[in-house]
PDB file of C-alpha atoms in Angstrom:
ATOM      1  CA  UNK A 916       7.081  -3.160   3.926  1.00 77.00           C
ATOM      2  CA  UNK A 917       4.620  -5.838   3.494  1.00 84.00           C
ATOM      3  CA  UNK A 918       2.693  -7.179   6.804  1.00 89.00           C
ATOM      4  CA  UNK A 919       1.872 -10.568   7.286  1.00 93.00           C
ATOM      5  CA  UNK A 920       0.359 -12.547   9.686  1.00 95.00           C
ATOM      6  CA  UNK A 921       1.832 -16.099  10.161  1.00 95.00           C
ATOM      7  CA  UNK A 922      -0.242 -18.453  11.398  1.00 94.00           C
ATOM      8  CA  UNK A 923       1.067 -21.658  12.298  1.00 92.00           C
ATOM      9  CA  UNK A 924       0.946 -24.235  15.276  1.00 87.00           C
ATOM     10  CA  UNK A 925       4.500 -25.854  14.812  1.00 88.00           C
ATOM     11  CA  UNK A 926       6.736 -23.290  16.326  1.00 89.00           C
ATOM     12  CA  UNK A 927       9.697 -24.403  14.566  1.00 90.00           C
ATOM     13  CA  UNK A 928       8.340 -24.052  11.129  1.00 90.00           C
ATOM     14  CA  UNK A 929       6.939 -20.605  12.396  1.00 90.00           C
ATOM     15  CA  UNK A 930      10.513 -19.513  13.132  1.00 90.00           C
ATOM     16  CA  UNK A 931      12.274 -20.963   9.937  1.00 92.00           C
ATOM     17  CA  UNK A 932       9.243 -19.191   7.394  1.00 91.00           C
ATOM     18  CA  UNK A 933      10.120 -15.837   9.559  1.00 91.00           C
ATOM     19  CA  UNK A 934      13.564 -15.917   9.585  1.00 90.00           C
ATOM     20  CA  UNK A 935      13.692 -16.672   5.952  1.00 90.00           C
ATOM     21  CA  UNK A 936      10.850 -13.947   5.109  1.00 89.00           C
ATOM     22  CA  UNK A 937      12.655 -11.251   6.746  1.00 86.00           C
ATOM     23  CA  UNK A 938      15.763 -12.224   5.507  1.00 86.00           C
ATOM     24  CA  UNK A 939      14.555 -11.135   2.204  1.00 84.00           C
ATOM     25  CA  UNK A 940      13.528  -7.699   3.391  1.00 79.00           C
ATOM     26  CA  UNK A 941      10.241  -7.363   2.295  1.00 76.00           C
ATOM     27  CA  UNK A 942       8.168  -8.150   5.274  1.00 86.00           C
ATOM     28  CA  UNK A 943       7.477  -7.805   9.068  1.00 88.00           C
ATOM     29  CA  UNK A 944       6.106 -10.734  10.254  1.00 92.00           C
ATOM     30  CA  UNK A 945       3.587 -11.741  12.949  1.00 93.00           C
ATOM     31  CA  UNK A 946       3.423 -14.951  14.767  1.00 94.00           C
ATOM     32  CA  UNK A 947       0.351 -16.518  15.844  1.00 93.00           C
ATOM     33  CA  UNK A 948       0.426 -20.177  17.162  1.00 92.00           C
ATOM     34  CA  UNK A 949      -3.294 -20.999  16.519  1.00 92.00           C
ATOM     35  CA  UNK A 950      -6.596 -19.834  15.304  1.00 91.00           C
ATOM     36  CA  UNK A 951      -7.714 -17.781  17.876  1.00 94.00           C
ATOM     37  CA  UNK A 952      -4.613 -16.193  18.403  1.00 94.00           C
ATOM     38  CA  UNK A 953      -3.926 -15.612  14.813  1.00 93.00           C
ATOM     39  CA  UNK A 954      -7.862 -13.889  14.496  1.00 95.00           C
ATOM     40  CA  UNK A 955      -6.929 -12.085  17.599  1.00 95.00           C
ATOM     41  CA  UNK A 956      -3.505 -10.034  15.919  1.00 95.00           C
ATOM     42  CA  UNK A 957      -5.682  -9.861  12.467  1.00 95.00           C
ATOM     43  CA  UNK A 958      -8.203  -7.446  14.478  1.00 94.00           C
ATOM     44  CA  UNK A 959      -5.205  -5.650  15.867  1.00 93.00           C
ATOM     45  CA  UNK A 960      -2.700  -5.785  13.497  1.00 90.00           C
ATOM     46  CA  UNK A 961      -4.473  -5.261  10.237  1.00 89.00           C
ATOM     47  CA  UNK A 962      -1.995  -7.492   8.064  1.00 91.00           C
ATOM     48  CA  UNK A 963      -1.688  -7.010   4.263  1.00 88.00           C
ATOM     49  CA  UNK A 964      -1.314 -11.008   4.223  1.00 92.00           C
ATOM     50  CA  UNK A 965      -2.640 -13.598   6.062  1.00 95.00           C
ATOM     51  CA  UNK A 966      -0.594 -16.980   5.750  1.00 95.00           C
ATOM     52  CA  UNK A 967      -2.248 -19.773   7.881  1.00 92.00           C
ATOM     53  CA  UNK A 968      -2.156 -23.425   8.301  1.00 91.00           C
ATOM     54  CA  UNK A 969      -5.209 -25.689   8.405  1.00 88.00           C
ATOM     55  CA  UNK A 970      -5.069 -28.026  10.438  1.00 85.00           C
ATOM     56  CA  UNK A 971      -4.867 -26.218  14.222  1.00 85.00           C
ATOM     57  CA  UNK A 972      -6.101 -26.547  17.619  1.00 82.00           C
ATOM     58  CA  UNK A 973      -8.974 -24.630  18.750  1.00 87.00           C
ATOM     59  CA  UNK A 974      -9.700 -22.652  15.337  1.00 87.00           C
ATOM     60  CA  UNK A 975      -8.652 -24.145  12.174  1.00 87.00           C
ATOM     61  CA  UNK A 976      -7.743 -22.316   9.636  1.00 87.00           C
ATOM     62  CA  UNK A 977     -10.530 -23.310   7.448  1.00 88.00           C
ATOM     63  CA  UNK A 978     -12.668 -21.258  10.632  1.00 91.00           C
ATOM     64  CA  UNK A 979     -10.225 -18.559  10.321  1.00 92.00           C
ATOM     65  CA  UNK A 980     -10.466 -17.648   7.042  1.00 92.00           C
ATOM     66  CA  UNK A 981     -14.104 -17.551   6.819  1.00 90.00           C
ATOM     67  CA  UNK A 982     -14.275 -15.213  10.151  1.00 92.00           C
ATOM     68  CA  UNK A 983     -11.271 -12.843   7.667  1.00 91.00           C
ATOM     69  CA  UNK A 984     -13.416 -12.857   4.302  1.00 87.00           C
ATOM     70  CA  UNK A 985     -16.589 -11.807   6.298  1.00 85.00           C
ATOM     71  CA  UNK A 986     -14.638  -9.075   7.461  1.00 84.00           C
ATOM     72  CA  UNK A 987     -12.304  -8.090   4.462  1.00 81.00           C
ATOM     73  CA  UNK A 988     -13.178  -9.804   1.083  1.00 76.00           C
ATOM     74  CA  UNK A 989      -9.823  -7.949  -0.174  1.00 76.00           C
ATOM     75  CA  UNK A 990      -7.067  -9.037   2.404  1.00 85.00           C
ATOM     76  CA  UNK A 991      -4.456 -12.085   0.254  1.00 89.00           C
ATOM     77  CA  UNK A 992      -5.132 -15.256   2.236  1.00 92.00           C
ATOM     78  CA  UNK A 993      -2.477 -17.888   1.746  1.00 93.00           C
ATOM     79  CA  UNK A 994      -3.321 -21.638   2.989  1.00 90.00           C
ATOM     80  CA  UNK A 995      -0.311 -24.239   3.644  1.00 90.00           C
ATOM     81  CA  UNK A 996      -1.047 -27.654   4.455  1.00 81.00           C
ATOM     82  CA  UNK A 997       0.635 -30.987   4.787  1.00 78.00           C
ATOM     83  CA  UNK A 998      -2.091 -32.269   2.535  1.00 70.00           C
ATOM     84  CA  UNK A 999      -2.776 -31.169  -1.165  1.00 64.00           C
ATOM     85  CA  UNK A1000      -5.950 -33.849  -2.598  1.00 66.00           C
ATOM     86  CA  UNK A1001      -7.912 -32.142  -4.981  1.00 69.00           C
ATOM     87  CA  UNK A1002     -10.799 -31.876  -2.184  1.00 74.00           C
ATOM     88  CA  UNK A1003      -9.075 -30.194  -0.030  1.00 71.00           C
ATOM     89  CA  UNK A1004      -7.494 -27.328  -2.842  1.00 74.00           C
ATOM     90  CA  UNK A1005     -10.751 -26.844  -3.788  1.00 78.00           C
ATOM     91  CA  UNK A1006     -12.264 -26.538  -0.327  1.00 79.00           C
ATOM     92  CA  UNK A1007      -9.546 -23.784   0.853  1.00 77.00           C
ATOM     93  CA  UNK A1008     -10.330 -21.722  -2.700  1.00 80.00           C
ATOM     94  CA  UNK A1009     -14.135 -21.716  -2.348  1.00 80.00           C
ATOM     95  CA  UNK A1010     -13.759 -20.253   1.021  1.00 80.00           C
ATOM     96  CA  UNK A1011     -12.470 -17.033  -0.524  1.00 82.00           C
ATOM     97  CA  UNK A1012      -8.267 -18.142  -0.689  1.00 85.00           C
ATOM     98  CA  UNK A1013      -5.737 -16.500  -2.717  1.00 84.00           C
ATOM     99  CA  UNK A1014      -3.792 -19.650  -3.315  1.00 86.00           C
ATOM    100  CA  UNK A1015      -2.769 -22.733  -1.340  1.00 86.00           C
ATOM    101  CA  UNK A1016       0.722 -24.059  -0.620  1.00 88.00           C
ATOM    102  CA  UNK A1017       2.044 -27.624   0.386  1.00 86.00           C
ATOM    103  CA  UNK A1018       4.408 -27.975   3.446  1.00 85.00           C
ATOM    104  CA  UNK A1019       7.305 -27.872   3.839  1.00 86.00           C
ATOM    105  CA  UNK A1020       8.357 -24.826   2.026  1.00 89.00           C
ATOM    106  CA  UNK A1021      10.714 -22.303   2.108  1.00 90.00           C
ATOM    107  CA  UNK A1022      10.553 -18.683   2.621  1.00 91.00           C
ATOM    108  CA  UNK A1023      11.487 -18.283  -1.108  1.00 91.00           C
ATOM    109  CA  UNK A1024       8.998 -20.429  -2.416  1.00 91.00           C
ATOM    110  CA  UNK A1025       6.113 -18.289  -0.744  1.00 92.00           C
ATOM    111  CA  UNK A1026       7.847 -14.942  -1.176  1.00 91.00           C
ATOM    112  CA  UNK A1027       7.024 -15.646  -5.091  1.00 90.00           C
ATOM    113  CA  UNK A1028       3.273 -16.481  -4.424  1.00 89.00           C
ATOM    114  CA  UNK A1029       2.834 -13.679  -2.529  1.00 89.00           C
ATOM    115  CA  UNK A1030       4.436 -11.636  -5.456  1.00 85.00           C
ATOM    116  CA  UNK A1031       2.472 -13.216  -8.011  1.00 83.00           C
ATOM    117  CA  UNK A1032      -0.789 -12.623  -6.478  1.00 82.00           C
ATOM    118  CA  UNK A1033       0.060  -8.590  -6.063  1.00 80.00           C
ATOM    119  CA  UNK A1034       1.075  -8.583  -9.448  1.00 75.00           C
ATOM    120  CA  UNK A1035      -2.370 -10.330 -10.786  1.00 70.00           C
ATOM    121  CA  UNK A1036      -4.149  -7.820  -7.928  1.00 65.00           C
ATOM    122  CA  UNK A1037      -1.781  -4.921  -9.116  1.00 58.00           C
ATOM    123  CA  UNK A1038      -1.479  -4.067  -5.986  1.00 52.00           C
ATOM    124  CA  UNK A1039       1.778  -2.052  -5.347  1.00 45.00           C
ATOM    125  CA  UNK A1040       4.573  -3.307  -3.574  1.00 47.00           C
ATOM    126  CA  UNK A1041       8.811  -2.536  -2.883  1.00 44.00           C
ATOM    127  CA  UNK A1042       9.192  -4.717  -6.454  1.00 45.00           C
ATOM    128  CA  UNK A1043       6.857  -3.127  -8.187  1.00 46.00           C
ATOM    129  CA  UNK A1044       6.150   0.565  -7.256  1.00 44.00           C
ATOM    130  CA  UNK A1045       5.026   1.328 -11.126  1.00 43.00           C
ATOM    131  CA  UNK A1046       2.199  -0.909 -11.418  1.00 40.00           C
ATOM    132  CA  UNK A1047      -0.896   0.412 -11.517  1.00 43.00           C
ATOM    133  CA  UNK A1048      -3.094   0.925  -8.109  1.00 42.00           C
ATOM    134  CA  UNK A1049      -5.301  -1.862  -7.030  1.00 49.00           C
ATOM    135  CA  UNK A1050      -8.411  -2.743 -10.005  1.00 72.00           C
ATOM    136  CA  UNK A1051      -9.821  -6.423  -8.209  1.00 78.00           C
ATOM    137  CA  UNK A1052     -12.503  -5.760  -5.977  1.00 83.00           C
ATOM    138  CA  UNK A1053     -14.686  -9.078  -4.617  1.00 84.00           C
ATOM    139  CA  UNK A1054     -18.132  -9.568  -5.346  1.00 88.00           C
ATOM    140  CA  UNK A1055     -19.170 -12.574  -3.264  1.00 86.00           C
ATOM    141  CA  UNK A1056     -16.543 -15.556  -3.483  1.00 83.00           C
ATOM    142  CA  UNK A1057     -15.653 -13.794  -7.027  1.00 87.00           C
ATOM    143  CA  UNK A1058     -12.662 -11.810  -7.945  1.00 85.00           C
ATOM    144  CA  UNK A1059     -13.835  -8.916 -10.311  1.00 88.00           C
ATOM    145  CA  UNK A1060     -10.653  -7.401 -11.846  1.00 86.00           C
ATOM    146  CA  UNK A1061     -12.013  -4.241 -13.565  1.00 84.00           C
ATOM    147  CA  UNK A1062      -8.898  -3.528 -15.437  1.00 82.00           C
ATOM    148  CA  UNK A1063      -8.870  -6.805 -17.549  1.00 84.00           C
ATOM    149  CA  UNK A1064     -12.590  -7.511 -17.468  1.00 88.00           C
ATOM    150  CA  UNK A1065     -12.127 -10.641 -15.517  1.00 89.00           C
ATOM    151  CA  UNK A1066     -14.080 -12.439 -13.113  1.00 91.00           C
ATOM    152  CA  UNK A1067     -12.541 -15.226 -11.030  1.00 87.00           C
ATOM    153  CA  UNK A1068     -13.913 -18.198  -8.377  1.00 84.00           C
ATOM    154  CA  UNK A1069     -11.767 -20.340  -7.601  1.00 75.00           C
ATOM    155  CA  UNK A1070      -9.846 -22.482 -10.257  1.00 72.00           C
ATOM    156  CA  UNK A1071     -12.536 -21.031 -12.784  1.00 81.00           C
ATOM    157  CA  UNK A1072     -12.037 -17.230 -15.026  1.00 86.00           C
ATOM    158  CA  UNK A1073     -14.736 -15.636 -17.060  1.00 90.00           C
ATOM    159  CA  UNK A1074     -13.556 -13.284 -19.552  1.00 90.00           C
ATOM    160  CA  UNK A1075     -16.068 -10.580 -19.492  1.00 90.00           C
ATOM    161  CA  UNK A1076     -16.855  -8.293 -22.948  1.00 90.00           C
ATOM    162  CA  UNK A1077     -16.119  -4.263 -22.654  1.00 87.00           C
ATOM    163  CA  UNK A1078     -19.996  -3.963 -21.898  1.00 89.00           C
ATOM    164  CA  UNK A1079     -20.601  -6.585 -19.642  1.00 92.00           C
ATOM    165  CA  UNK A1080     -17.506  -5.198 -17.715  1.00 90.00           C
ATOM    166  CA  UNK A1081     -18.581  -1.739 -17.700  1.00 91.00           C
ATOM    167  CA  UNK A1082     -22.260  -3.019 -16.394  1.00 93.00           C
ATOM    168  CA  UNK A1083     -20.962  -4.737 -14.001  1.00 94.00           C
ATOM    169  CA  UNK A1084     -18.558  -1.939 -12.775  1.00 92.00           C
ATOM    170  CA  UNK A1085     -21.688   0.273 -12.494  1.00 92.00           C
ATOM    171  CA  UNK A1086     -24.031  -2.308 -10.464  1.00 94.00           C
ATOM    172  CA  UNK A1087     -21.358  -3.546  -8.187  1.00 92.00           C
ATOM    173  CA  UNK A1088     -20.264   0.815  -7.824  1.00 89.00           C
ATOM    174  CA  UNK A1089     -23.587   1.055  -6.329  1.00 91.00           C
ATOM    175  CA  UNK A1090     -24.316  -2.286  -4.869  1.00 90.00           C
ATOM    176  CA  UNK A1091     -27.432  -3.449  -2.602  1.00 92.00           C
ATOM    177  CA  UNK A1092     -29.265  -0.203  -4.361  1.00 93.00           C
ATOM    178  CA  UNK A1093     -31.514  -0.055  -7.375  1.00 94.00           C
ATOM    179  CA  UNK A1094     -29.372   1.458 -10.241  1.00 94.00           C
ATOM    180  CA  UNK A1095     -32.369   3.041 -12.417  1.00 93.00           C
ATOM    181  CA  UNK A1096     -32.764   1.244 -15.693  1.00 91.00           C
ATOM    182  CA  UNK A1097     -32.895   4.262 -17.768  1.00 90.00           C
ATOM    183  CA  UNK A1098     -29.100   5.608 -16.134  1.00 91.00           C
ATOM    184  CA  UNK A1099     -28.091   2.149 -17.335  1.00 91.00           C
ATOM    185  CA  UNK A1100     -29.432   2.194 -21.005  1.00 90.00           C
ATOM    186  CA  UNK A1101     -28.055   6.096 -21.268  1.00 88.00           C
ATOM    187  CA  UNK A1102     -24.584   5.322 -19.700  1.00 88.00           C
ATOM    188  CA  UNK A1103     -24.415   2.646 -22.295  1.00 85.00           C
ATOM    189  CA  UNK A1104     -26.478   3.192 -24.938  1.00 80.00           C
ATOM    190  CA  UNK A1105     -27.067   6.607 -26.810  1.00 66.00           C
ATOM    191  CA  UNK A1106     -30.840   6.308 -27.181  1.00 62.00           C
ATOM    192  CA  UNK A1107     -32.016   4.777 -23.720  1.00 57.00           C
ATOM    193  CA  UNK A1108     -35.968   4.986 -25.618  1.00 64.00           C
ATOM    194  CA  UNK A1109     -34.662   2.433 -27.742  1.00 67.00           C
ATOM    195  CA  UNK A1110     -36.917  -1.232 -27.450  1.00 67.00           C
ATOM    196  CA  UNK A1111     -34.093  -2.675 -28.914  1.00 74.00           C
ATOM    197  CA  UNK A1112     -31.346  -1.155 -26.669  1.00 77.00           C
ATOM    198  CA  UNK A1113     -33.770  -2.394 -23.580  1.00 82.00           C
ATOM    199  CA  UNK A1114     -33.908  -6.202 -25.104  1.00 86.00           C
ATOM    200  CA  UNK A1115     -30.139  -5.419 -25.368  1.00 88.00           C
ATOM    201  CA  UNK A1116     -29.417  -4.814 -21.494  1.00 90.00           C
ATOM    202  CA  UNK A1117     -32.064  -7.552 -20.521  1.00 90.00           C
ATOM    203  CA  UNK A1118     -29.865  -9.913 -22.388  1.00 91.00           C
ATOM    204  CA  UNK A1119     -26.579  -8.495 -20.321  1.00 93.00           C
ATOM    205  CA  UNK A1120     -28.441  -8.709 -17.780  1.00 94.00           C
ATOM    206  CA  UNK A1121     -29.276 -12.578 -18.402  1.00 93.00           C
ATOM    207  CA  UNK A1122     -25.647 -12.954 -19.033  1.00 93.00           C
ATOM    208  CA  UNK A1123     -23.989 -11.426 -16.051  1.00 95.00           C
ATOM    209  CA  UNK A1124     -26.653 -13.717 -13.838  1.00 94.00           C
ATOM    210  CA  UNK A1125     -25.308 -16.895 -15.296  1.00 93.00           C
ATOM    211  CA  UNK A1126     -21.680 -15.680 -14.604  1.00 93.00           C
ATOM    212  CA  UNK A1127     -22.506 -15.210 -11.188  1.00 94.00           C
ATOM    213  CA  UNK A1128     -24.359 -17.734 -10.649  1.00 91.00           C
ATOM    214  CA  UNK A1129     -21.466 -20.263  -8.989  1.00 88.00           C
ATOM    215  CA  UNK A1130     -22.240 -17.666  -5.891  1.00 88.00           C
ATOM    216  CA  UNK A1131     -25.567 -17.998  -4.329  1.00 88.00           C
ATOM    217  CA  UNK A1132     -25.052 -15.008  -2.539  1.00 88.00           C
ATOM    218  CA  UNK A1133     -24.472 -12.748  -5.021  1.00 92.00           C
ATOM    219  CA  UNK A1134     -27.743 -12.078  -7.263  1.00 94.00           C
ATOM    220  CA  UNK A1135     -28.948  -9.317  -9.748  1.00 95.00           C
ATOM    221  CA  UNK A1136     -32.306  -8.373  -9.098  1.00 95.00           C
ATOM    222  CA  UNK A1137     -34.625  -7.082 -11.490  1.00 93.00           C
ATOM    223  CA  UNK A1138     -37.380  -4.638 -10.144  1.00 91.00           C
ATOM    224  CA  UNK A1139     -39.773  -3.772 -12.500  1.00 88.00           C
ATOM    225  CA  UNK A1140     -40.396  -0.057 -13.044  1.00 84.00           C
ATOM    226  CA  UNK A1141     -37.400   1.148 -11.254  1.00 89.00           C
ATOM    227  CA  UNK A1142     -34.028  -0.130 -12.113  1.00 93.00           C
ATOM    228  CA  UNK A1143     -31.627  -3.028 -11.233  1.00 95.00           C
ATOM    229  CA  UNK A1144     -29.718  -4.073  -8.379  1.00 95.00           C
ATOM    230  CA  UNK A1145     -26.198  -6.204  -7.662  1.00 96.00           C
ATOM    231  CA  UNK A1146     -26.979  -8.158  -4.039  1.00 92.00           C
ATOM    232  CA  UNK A1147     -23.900  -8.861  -2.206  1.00 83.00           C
TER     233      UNK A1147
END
C-alpha cells in the first residue's frame, strides 16, 4: 500500500482524486486542505508521495515542497496546478519535483505518473514487486541513478561513462569527507603511482564538476595532499 499525502485547498477536488485513488486499491490517502496542514501530516505521517497544489492559502505549495526536499531529498513530489506556462514547469522542477500535472485530472491519470516515476526510481511497489530495490539517490537538486549511470535536474539527463559513475558512487558514498586520492586512483586504476592515471582522475574530476555544475550547492573539492571531497 502506497501512502500519499494529498494536498489540496478545493475540498471537492480533494474528495473526487481520493475516491478515485482508492478505488484503484493501491493507496491510502491523506487529506490536507493547505500548506501548513499538509507539512503538518508529512512530519507525522511519513507519506511515500506527496501530491500538492500550488497555489494555497497560508503555505503554497511552492513553500511546501522546499520545507519536504530539505528534509527528504528522496520522497516523489507531485505538483498539480491550474496553470502549465513553461515558467512555471520549470519553476516546480528546479525546486526538487518529480513531475508536474495540470488540473483537472483524474485519479487514473495520476495513478500512471506515480507508476512511472517508481518504475524510473525502481522503487518497488504492488505492480511491480520484481524490480530491483531503489538505485536513485539525490545529490543536490540532481537525481543520481546508480544503476543506469544517469544524472538528472530537471528537464535535463547526463549520461554518465562506467568510470565517471563509479567515481561518483564513491564520492557521493562518503560525502562532505575527504575520500583520499590514492583509494581513488587504486579503486580505479591498477597502478595508483601512475602520473598518467593521476592526470586521468584530475580530468574525471574536471568532468564530474561541469556535470554538476547546474547545482551551486553541490561542489567537488579538491584538497591538495589529501584526497577529494563531494559537498552536498
Amino acid at each position: 500500500m502506497i501512502k500519499i499525502l494529498l494536498v489540496e485547498d478545493d475540498e471537492a477536488c480533494a474528495y473526487t482524486i481520493q475516491g478515485g485513488l482508492e478505488l484503484i486499491g493501491d493507496y491510502a490517502v491523506i487529506r490536507a486542505k493547505d500548506g501548513v496542514e499538509g507539512w503538518s501530516l508529512y512530519c507525522t505521517e511519513k507519506p511515500d508521495v506527496v501530491v500538492s497544489d500550488i497555489e494555497m492559502p497560508f503555505m503554497d505549495g511552492g513553500e511546501l515542497l522546499k520545507k519536504i526536499r530539505a528534509d527528504n531529498p528522496s520522497v516523489v513530489v507531485i505538483m498539480e496546478s491550474g496553470k502549465t506556462t513553461p515558467k512555471s514547469v520549470v519553476e516546480s522542477l528546479e525546486l526538487g519535483a518529480d513531475d508536474y500535472i495540470k488540473k483537472p485530472f483524474i485519479a487514473e491519470e495520476l495513478h500512471a505518473h506515480i507508476q512511472a516515476i517508481f518504475r524510473r526510481l525502481h522503487i518497488r511497489t504492488n505492480e511491480n514487486q520484481e524490480d530491483s530495490p531503489a538505485t536513485v539517490v539525490r545529490i543536490g537538486k540532481y537525481r543520481f541513478d546508480v544503476h543506469e549511470n544517469m544524472l538528472e535536474i530537471g528537464m535535463q539527463t547526463i549520461k554518465l561513462t562506467d568510470r565517471e559513475a563509479n567515481i561518483l558512487q564513491m564520492l557521493y558514498d562518503r560525502k562532505n569527507t575527504i575520500v583520499p586520492r590514492k583509494e581513488i586512483l587504486s579503486s580505479f586504476w591498477k597502478d595508483e603511482n601512475d602520473p598518467f592515471h593521476s592526470r586521468s582522475l584530475d580530468v574525471f574530476i574536471s568532468k564530474l564538476r561541469k556535470y554538476l555544475s547546474f547545482d551551486p550547492s553541490v561542489k567537488i573539492v579538491v584538497t591538495r595532499g589529501k584526497g577529494i571531497r563531494l559537498i552536498d
